[in-house]
PDB file of C-alpha atoms in Angstrom:
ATOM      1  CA  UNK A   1     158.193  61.133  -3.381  1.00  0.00           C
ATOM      2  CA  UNK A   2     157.745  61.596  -7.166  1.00  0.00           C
ATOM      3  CA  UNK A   3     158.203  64.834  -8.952  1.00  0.00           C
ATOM      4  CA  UNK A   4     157.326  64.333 -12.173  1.00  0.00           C
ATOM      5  CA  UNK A   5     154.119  65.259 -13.023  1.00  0.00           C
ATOM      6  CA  UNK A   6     151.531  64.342 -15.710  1.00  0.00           C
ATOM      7  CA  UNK A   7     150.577  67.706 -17.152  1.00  0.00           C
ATOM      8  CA  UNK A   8     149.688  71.105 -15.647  1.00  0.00           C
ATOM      9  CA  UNK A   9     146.470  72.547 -16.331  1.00  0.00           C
ATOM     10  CA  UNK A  10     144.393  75.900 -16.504  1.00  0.00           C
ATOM     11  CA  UNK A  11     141.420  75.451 -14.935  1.00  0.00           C
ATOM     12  CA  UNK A  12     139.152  77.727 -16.418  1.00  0.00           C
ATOM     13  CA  UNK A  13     136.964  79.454 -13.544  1.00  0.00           C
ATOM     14  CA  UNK A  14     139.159  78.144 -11.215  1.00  0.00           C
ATOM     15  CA  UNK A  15     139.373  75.469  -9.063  1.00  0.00           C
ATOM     16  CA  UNK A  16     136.309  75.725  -6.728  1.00  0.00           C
ATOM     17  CA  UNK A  17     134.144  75.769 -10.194  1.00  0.00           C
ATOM     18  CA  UNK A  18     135.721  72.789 -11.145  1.00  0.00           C
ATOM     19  CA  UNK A  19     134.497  70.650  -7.849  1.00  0.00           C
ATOM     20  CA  UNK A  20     131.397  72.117  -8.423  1.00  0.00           C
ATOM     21  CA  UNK A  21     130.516  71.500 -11.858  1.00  0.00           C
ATOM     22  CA  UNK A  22     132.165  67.990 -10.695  1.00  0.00           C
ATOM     23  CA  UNK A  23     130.696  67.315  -7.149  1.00  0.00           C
ATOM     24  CA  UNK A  24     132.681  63.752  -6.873  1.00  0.00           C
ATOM     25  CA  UNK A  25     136.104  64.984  -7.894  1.00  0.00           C
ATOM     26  CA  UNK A  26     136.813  64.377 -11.858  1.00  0.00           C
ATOM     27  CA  UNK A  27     140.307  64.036 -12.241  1.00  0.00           C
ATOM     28  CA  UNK A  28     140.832  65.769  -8.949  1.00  0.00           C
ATOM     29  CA  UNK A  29     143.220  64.299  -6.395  1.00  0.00           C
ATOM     30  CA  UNK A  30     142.684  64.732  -2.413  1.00  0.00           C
ATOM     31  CA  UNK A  31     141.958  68.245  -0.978  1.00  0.00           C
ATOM     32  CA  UNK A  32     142.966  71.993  -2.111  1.00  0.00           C
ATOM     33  CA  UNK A  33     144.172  73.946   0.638  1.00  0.00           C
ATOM     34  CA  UNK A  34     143.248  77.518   1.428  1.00  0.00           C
ATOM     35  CA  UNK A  35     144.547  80.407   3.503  1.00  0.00           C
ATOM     36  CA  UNK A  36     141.674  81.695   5.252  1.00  0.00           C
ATOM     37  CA  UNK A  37     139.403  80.290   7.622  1.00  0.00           C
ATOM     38  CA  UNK A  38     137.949  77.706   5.298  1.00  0.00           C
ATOM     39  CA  UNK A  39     141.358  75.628   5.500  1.00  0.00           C
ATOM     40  CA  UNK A  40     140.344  73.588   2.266  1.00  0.00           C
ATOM     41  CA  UNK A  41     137.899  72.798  -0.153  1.00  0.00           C
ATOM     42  CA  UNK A  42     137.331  69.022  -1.093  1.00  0.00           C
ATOM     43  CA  UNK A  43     134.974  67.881  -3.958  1.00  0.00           C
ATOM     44  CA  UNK A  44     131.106  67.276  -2.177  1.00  0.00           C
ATOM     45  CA  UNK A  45     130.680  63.776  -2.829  1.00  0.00           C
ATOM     46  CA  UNK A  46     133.771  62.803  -2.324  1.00  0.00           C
ATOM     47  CA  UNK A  47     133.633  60.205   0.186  1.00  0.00           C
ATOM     48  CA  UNK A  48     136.283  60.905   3.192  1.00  0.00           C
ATOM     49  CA  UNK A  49     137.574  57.354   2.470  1.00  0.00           C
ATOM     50  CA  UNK A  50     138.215  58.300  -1.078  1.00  0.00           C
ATOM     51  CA  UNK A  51     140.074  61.430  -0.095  1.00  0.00           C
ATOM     52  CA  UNK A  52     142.289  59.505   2.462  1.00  0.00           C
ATOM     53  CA  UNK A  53     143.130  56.909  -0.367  1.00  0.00           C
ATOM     54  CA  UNK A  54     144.419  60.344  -2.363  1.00  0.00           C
ATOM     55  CA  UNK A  55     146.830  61.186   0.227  1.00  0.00           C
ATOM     56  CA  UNK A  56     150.558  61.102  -1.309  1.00  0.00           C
ATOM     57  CA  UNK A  57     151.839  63.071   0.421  1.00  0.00           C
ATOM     58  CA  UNK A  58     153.586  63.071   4.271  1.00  0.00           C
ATOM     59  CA  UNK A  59     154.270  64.085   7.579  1.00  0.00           C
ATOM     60  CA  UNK A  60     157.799  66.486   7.236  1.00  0.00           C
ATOM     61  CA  UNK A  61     158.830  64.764  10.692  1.00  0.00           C
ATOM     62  CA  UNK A  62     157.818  61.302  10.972  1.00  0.00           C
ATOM     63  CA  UNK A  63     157.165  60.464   7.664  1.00  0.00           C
ATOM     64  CA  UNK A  64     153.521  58.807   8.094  1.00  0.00           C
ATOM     65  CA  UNK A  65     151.550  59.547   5.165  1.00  0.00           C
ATOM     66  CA  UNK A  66     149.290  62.815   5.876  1.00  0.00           C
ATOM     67  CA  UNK A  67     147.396  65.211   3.923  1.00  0.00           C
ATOM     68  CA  UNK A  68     146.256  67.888   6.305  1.00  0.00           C
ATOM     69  CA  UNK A  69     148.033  71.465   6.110  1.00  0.00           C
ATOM     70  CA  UNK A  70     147.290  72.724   9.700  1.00  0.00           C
ATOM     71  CA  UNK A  71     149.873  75.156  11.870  1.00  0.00           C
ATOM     72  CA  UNK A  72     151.493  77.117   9.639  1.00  0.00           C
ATOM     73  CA  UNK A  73     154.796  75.472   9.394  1.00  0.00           C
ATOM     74  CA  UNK A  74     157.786  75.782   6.748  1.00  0.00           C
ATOM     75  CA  UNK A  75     160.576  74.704   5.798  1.00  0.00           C
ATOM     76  CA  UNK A  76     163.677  74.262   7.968  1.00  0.00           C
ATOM     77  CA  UNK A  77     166.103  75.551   5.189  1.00  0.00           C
ATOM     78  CA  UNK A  78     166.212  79.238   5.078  1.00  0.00           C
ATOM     79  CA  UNK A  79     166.623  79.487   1.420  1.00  0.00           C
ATOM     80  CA  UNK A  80     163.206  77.737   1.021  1.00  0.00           C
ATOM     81  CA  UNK A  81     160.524  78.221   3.805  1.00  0.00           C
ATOM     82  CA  UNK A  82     157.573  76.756   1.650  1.00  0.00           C
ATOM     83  CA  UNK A  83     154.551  75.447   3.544  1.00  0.00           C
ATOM     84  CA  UNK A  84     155.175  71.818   4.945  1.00  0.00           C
ATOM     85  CA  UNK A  85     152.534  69.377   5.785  1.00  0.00           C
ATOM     86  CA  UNK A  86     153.012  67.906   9.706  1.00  0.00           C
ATOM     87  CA  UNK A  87     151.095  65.836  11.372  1.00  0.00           C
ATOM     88  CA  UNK A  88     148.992  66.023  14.833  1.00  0.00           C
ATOM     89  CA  UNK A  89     151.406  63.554  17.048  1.00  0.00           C
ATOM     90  CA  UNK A  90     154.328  66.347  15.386  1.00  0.00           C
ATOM     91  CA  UNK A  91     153.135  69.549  15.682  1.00  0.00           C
ATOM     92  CA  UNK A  92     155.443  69.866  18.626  1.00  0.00           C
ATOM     93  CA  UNK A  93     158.634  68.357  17.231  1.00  0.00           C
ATOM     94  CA  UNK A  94     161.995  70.840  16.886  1.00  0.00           C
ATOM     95  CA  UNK A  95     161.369  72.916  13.818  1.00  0.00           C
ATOM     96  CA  UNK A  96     164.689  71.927  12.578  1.00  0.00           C
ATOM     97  CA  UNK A  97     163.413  68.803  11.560  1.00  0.00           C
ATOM     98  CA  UNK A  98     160.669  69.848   9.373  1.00  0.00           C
ATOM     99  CA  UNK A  99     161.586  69.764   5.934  1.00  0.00           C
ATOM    100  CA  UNK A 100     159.587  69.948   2.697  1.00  0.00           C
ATOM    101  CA  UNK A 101     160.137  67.029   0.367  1.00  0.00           C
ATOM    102  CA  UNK A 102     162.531  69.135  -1.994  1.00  0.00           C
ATOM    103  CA  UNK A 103     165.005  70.156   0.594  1.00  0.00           C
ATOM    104  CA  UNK A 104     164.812  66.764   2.298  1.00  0.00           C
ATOM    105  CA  UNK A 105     166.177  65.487  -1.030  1.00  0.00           C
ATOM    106  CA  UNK A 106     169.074  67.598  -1.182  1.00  0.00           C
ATOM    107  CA  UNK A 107     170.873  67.796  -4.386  1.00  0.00           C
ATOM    108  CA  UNK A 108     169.033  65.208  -5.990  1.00  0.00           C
ATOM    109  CA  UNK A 109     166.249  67.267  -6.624  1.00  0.00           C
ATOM    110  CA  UNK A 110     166.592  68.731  -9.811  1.00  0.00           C
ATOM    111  CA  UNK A 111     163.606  71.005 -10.301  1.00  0.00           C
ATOM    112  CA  UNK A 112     165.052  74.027  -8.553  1.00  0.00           C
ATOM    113  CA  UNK A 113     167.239  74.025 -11.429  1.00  0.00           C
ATOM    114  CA  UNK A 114     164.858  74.602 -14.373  1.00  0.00           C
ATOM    115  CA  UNK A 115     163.828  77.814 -15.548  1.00  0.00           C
ATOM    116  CA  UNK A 116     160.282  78.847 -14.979  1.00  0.00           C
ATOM    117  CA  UNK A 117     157.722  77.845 -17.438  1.00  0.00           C
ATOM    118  CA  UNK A 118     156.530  79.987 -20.377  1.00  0.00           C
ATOM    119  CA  UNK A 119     153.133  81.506 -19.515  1.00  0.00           C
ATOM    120  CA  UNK A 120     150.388  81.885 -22.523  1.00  0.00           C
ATOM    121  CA  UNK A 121     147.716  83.638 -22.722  1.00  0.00           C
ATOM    122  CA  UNK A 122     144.400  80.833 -23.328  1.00  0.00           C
ATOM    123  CA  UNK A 123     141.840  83.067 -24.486  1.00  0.00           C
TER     124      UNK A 123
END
């Protein structure tokens, strides 16, 4: 997977605003997970075809592409432990083998490295 991103943005009134005020997704990619009983949010008219097309990212086990957060797994690396995305046929597998993206990259991934980015104030 790619790191690099295009931008980051402020979404002003957040993100559930923003798939309302635009019910088939704007510039909005795929779903945005939550951690309560909801699960996610996806943009209304969004068709479920459309969504799937989104999907970039994949399963930490088999590597199948798969965009559905479900089970509450992390990271194998201790250090880490971030939320990893695993698929239905994997839920089961040794947790030793699920690894986020980063990790699975090992030193190549230079992110981790960079200092955090300078917070302003928009209003």
């Amino acid at each position: 997977g790619d790191f690099d991103t295009k931008g980051i943005y402020h979404c002003r009134g957040g993100i559930e605003r923003y798939m309302k005020t635009f019910p088939e997704g704007g510039f909005w990619k795929g779903r945005n997970y939550l951690f309560d009983r909801r699960l996610e949010q996806v943009p209304e008219q969004k068709s479920g075809k459309a969504l799937e097309e989104d999907v970039e990212s994949w399963c930490s086990v088999c590597r199948k592409p798969w965009g559905i957060y479900r089970g509450a797994k992390v990271c194998a690396v201790e250090e880490c432990k971030i939320p990893v995305v695993v698929c239905n046929d994997c839920q089961g597998a040794d947790p030793r083998k699920m690894k986020c993206p980063m990790c699975s990259a090992g030193e190549k991934f230079s992110l981790r490295q960079l200092s955090p980015p300078r917070l302003v104030n928009l209003e």
